[in-house]
Amino acid sequence: MGNSYYERRIELLQERMTRANVDAFFTLAAPTMRYLTGFTGEEGYLLALQGGVHLVVDGRFTTQAREECPWVDVIEYTGHFSGSIASLLVASHAHWLGFEKERVSFVQAEQMRAAFPSVTMVPTESVVEGMRVVKDSHELDMMRAAGRVADRAFNAMIGRLKAGMTENDVAALLEYEMRKAGAQGSSFSTIVGSGARGAMPHGVASGKVIERGDVIVIDFGVSYEGYMSDCTRTVALGEQPSEVLDVYAKLRGAQQLGLDCIKAGVSSRSVDTAVRGNLGESGLAQYFTHGLGHGVGLEIHEAPRLSQGTDTVLEPGQVVTCEPGVYLPGRYGMRIEDSVIVTATGFEPLTELPKELVLP
Ligand SMILES: [Mn+2]
C-alpha cells in the first residue's frame, strides 16, 4: 500500500460511506481525487468501494496516475468514462452510489443515471469535504511551506514595486517570483488594485499605471504541492494624508482583534461579529462589504466560513483567513489578510509579512 496518509483517508472515507448508507462513492472533483489518492491530474473519475479505490482516466493521464498513486487501481478508458465505472459497479454488486451533489453538474448526473442502471444514485454532501475541513499533519506541513514560499515571493517583488509600473507588471513580477520560490503557480488570479481600483475588493490586476501616492491592495496566493496560500497586504507609495493613515491603523487594529478571537471552540460567526463591531466603533463598518474569512486548503475557498451567513465551531487543525477590508468607492481600498492554523489556544500564522502601510 502507499503513503500512510492516503491509506488513512481512504479508510475514513469507507467509514463515512457506511454512515451515509452507500456502498460505492464516486467523484470527478480534482481536489477530492488528489486528497484521497495523490493524483494531480485535472481530469479523472474516482470510484471508491469497500474493497478498494479505482481511478478511471484517459490516455493523457495513465502514466501519471500509475506513477503518482501506485496504491490505486488505475484504469484507462476509451470512449466514455461511464463504461468503466459501470463495469466496476456491476462486478462489485454495489447498490447505492454516493456522488458529490455540489460538484456534479445536472448533465453529468443525468448521464450517470442512464449509464449506471445497476445502482441508485445518492446525492451526498460533505462526505470528503467534512474530512478535509480539519487538516492532518502532512497537510499542515504543506500549508506552512506554501506560506513560506508566498512570503519569499512577496518580499522579492515588493522591493521592486515602483510608480510607473502597471498593476499587471506587479502581478506578473509577483507570479514570476512565486514560481522561482518553488510554487507550481498562483492559487488565483493575483489582485492588484491601486488608487480607486483598490475599492473593488476583487478587482484583478489591470493595465492601470501605479502612481506615486496610490494605496495598493495586493491579494495573492501560491499553489504548492496542491495546497493554496492566501494573503493580502496593502501598501502605499509615498507620503499619505493623515486620514489614510488613520483608516489603515483602525483596519489593522480590527484585523488583529479578529486574529486574537480565533481559537478552537469559538463560533466562526462570532469572529466576524467582533471585527464588524470594532470597525463600527470606528465608523467604518459600512465600508466592510464582505465576510471576514474562509477556510483554505486544497482549494482557495473552502469550509469553514467566518461570516454572518454561516456558523460553525472552530476546531484545531482548521486553516482560516482573517481579512477585513475598508473600501471607499472612487477613492481607495484597503485589506489585510492572514491565513492561520486554528489551535487549541489560539492560532499559528502561516505568513510573517510585515503590515506597514507606507513602503520605505
Ligand atoms: Mn482570502
Tab-separated table of C-alpha atoms in Angstrom, residues 44-213:
chain	number	residue	atom	x	y	z
A	44	GLY	CA	-10.303	11.740	-13.855
A	45	TYR	CA	-13.071	9.720	-12.227
A	46	LEU	CA	-12.697	8.018	-8.902
A	47	LEU	CA	-14.791	5.148	-7.627
A	48	ALA	CA	-14.332	4.092	-4.011
A	49	LEU	CA	-15.702	0.724	-2.935
A	50	GLN	CA	-15.293	-1.063	0.381
A	51	GLY	CA	-12.812	-3.323	-1.401
A	52	GLY	CA	-10.588	-0.620	-2.870
A	53	VAL	CA	-10.238	2.512	-4.935
A	54	HIS	CA	-10.331	2.755	-8.721
A	55	LEU	CA	-9.170	5.728	-10.734
A	56	VAL	CA	-10.526	5.897	-14.274
A	57	VAL	CA	-8.539	8.200	-16.580
A	58	ASP	CA	-7.996	8.813	-20.274
A	59	GLY	CA	-4.713	8.178	-22.063
A	60	ARG	CA	-3.270	11.603	-21.212
A	61	PHE	CA	-3.126	10.679	-17.531
A	62	THR	CA	-2.462	6.924	-17.404
A	63	THR	CA	1.303	7.065	-16.835
A	64	GLN	CA	0.976	9.981	-14.449
A	65	ALA	CA	-1.718	8.291	-12.362
A	66	ARG	CA	0.187	4.989	-12.128
A	67	GLU	CA	3.314	6.872	-11.068
A	68	GLU	CA	1.613	9.173	-8.553
A	69	CYS	CA	-0.643	6.634	-6.883
A	70	PRO	CA	0.595	3.073	-7.359
A	71	TRP	CA	-1.639	2.004	-4.468
A	72	VAL	CA	-4.750	2.691	-6.541
A	73	ASP	CA	-6.154	0.574	-9.364
A	74	VAL	CA	-5.721	2.822	-12.429
A	75	ILE	CA	-7.949	2.053	-15.396
A	76	GLU	CA	-7.543	3.735	-18.779
A	77	TYR	CA	-10.830	4.287	-20.561
A	78	THR	CA	-11.543	4.860	-24.210
A	79	GLY	CA	-14.843	6.288	-25.363
A	80	HIS	CA	-16.774	7.460	-22.264
A	81	PHE	CA	-15.617	7.053	-18.664
A	82	SER	CA	-19.004	5.809	-17.554
A	83	GLY	CA	-18.473	2.421	-19.263
A	84	SER	CA	-15.550	1.563	-16.972
A	85	ILE	CA	-17.354	2.784	-13.857
A	86	ALA	CA	-20.494	0.817	-14.826
A	87	SER	CA	-18.460	-2.425	-15.131
A	88	LEU	CA	-16.873	-1.865	-11.710
A	89	LEU	CA	-20.273	-1.231	-10.152
A	90	VAL	CA	-21.748	-4.393	-11.620
A	91	ALA	CA	-18.723	-6.517	-10.655
A	92	SER	CA	-18.795	-5.261	-7.069
A	93	HIS	CA	-22.569	-5.774	-6.672
A	94	ALA	CA	-22.886	-2.224	-5.330
A	95	HIS	CA	-26.425	-0.892	-4.917
A	96	TRP	CA	-26.102	2.652	-3.620
A	97	LEU	CA	-23.734	5.046	-5.386
A	98	GLY	CA	-22.946	8.241	-3.479
A	99	PHE	CA	-21.835	11.246	-5.507
A	100	GLU	CA	-20.938	14.810	-4.583
A	101	LYS	CA	-24.057	16.764	-5.413
A	102	GLU	CA	-22.293	20.121	-5.315
A	103	ARG	CA	-19.629	19.004	-7.790
A	104	VAL	CA	-21.574	17.033	-10.374
A	105	SER	CA	-23.460	19.034	-12.974
A	106	PHE	CA	-27.072	18.298	-13.868
A	107	VAL	CA	-25.980	16.939	-17.254
A	108	GLN	CA	-23.368	14.655	-15.693
A	109	ALA	CA	-25.880	13.366	-13.147
A	110	GLU	CA	-28.357	12.546	-15.922
A	111	GLN	CA	-25.638	10.782	-17.942
A	112	MET	CA	-24.586	8.719	-14.940
A	113	ARG	CA	-28.143	7.792	-14.034
A	114	ALA	CA	-28.555	6.421	-17.559
A	115	ALA	CA	-25.155	4.693	-17.617
A	116	PHE	CA	-25.397	3.042	-14.177
A	117	PRO	CA	-28.726	1.180	-14.213
A	118	SER	CA	-27.490	-1.313	-11.601
A	119	VAL	CA	-27.300	1.284	-8.803
A	120	THR	CA	-29.356	4.005	-7.176
A	121	MET	CA	-27.634	7.374	-7.324
A	122	VAL	CA	-27.467	9.028	-3.879
A	123	PRO	CA	-26.629	12.768	-3.719
A	124	THR	CA	-24.239	13.381	-0.820
A	125	GLU	CA	-22.558	16.429	0.640
A	126	SER	CA	-19.551	16.854	2.895
A	127	VAL	CA	-18.517	13.189	2.775
A	128	VAL	CA	-14.952	14.142	1.781
A	129	GLU	CA	-15.227	17.896	2.436
A	130	GLY	CA	-16.083	17.016	6.034
A	131	MET	CA	-12.750	15.208	6.268
A	132	ARG	CA	-10.816	17.981	4.548
A	133	VAL	CA	-12.030	20.731	6.868
A	134	VAL	CA	-9.547	19.636	9.549
A	135	LYS	CA	-6.072	19.256	8.085
A	136	ASP	CA	-3.839	16.342	9.048
A	137	SER	CA	-0.193	16.888	9.963
A	138	HIS	CA	1.042	16.307	6.411
A	139	GLU	CA	-1.396	18.891	5.097
A	140	LEU	CA	-0.422	21.412	7.778
A	141	ASP	CA	3.226	20.984	6.779
A	142	MET	CA	2.278	21.698	3.153
A	143	MET	CA	0.285	24.781	4.210
A	144	ARG	CA	3.245	26.070	6.232
A	145	ALA	CA	5.551	25.513	3.263
A	146	ALA	CA	3.100	27.303	0.946
A	147	GLY	CA	3.079	30.279	3.331
A	148	ARG	CA	6.871	30.472	3.361
A	149	VAL	CA	7.039	30.301	-0.433
A	150	ALA	CA	4.461	33.087	-0.669
A	151	ASP	CA	6.417	35.248	1.781
A	152	ARG	CA	9.621	34.814	-0.224
A	153	ALA	CA	7.863	35.746	-3.464
A	154	PHE	CA	6.236	38.836	-1.962
A	155	ASN	CA	9.497	40.021	-0.412
A	156	ALA	CA	11.292	39.597	-3.741
A	157	MET	CA	8.583	41.610	-5.513
A	158	ILE	CA	7.965	44.413	-3.046
A	159	GLY	CA	11.484	45.858	-3.220
A	160	ARG	CA	10.970	46.459	-6.929
A	161	LEU	CA	7.466	47.956	-6.809
A	162	LYS	CA	7.712	51.481	-8.245
A	163	ALA	CA	5.476	54.237	-9.580
A	164	GLY	CA	5.136	53.932	-13.352
A	165	MET	CA	4.611	50.167	-13.298
A	166	THR	CA	1.168	48.908	-14.239
A	167	GLU	CA	-0.840	46.675	-11.921
A	168	ASN	CA	-0.242	43.892	-14.456
A	169	ASP	CA	3.528	44.459	-14.187
A	170	VAL	CA	3.288	43.985	-10.422
A	171	ALA	CA	1.132	40.860	-10.722
A	172	ALA	CA	3.458	39.369	-13.349
A	173	LEU	CA	6.519	40.050	-11.225
A	174	LEU	CA	4.883	38.528	-8.152
A	175	GLU	CA	3.741	35.434	-10.055
A	176	TYR	CA	7.238	35.032	-11.525
A	177	GLU	CA	8.734	35.202	-8.040
A	178	MET	CA	6.196	32.610	-6.817
A	179	ARG	CA	7.473	30.123	-9.394
A	180	LYS	CA	11.077	30.953	-8.601
A	181	ALA	CA	10.415	30.406	-4.895
A	182	GLY	CA	9.120	26.897	-5.589
A	183	ALA	CA	5.391	27.307	-6.218
A	184	GLN	CA	3.675	25.470	-9.064
A	185	GLY	CA	1.747	28.650	-9.791
A	186	SER	CA	-0.648	31.109	-8.245
A	187	SER	CA	-3.735	29.907	-6.419
A	188	PHE	CA	-5.940	32.534	-8.090
A	189	SER	CA	-5.611	35.483	-10.446
A	190	THR	CA	-3.472	37.956	-8.495
A	191	ILE	CA	-5.355	41.020	-7.287
A	192	VAL	CA	-3.515	44.329	-7.587
A	193	GLY	CA	-5.841	47.277	-7.029
A	194	SER	CA	-4.225	50.699	-6.937
A	195	GLY	CA	-5.859	54.033	-6.161
A	196	ALA	CA	-9.611	53.976	-6.768
A	197	ARG	CA	-9.359	50.441	-8.196
A	198	GLY	CA	-8.468	49.222	-4.716
A	199	ALA	CA	-12.046	49.910	-3.686
A	200	MET	CA	-13.132	46.892	-5.782
A	201	PRO	CA	-12.419	44.088	-3.306
A	202	HIS	CA	-11.736	41.519	-6.033
A	203	GLY	CA	-10.566	43.730	-8.886
A	204	VAL	CA	-7.809	41.718	-10.559
A	205	ALA	CA	-4.700	43.497	-11.849
A	206	SER	CA	-5.255	45.757	-14.842
A	207	GLY	CA	-3.260	47.958	-17.213
A	208	LYS	CA	-3.647	50.931	-14.862
A	209	VAL	CA	-0.373	52.707	-14.171
A	210	ILE	CA	0.506	52.916	-10.480
A	211	GLU	CA	1.121	56.482	-9.406
A	212	ARG	CA	3.017	57.998	-6.540
A	213	GLY	CA	0.641	58.354	-3.608
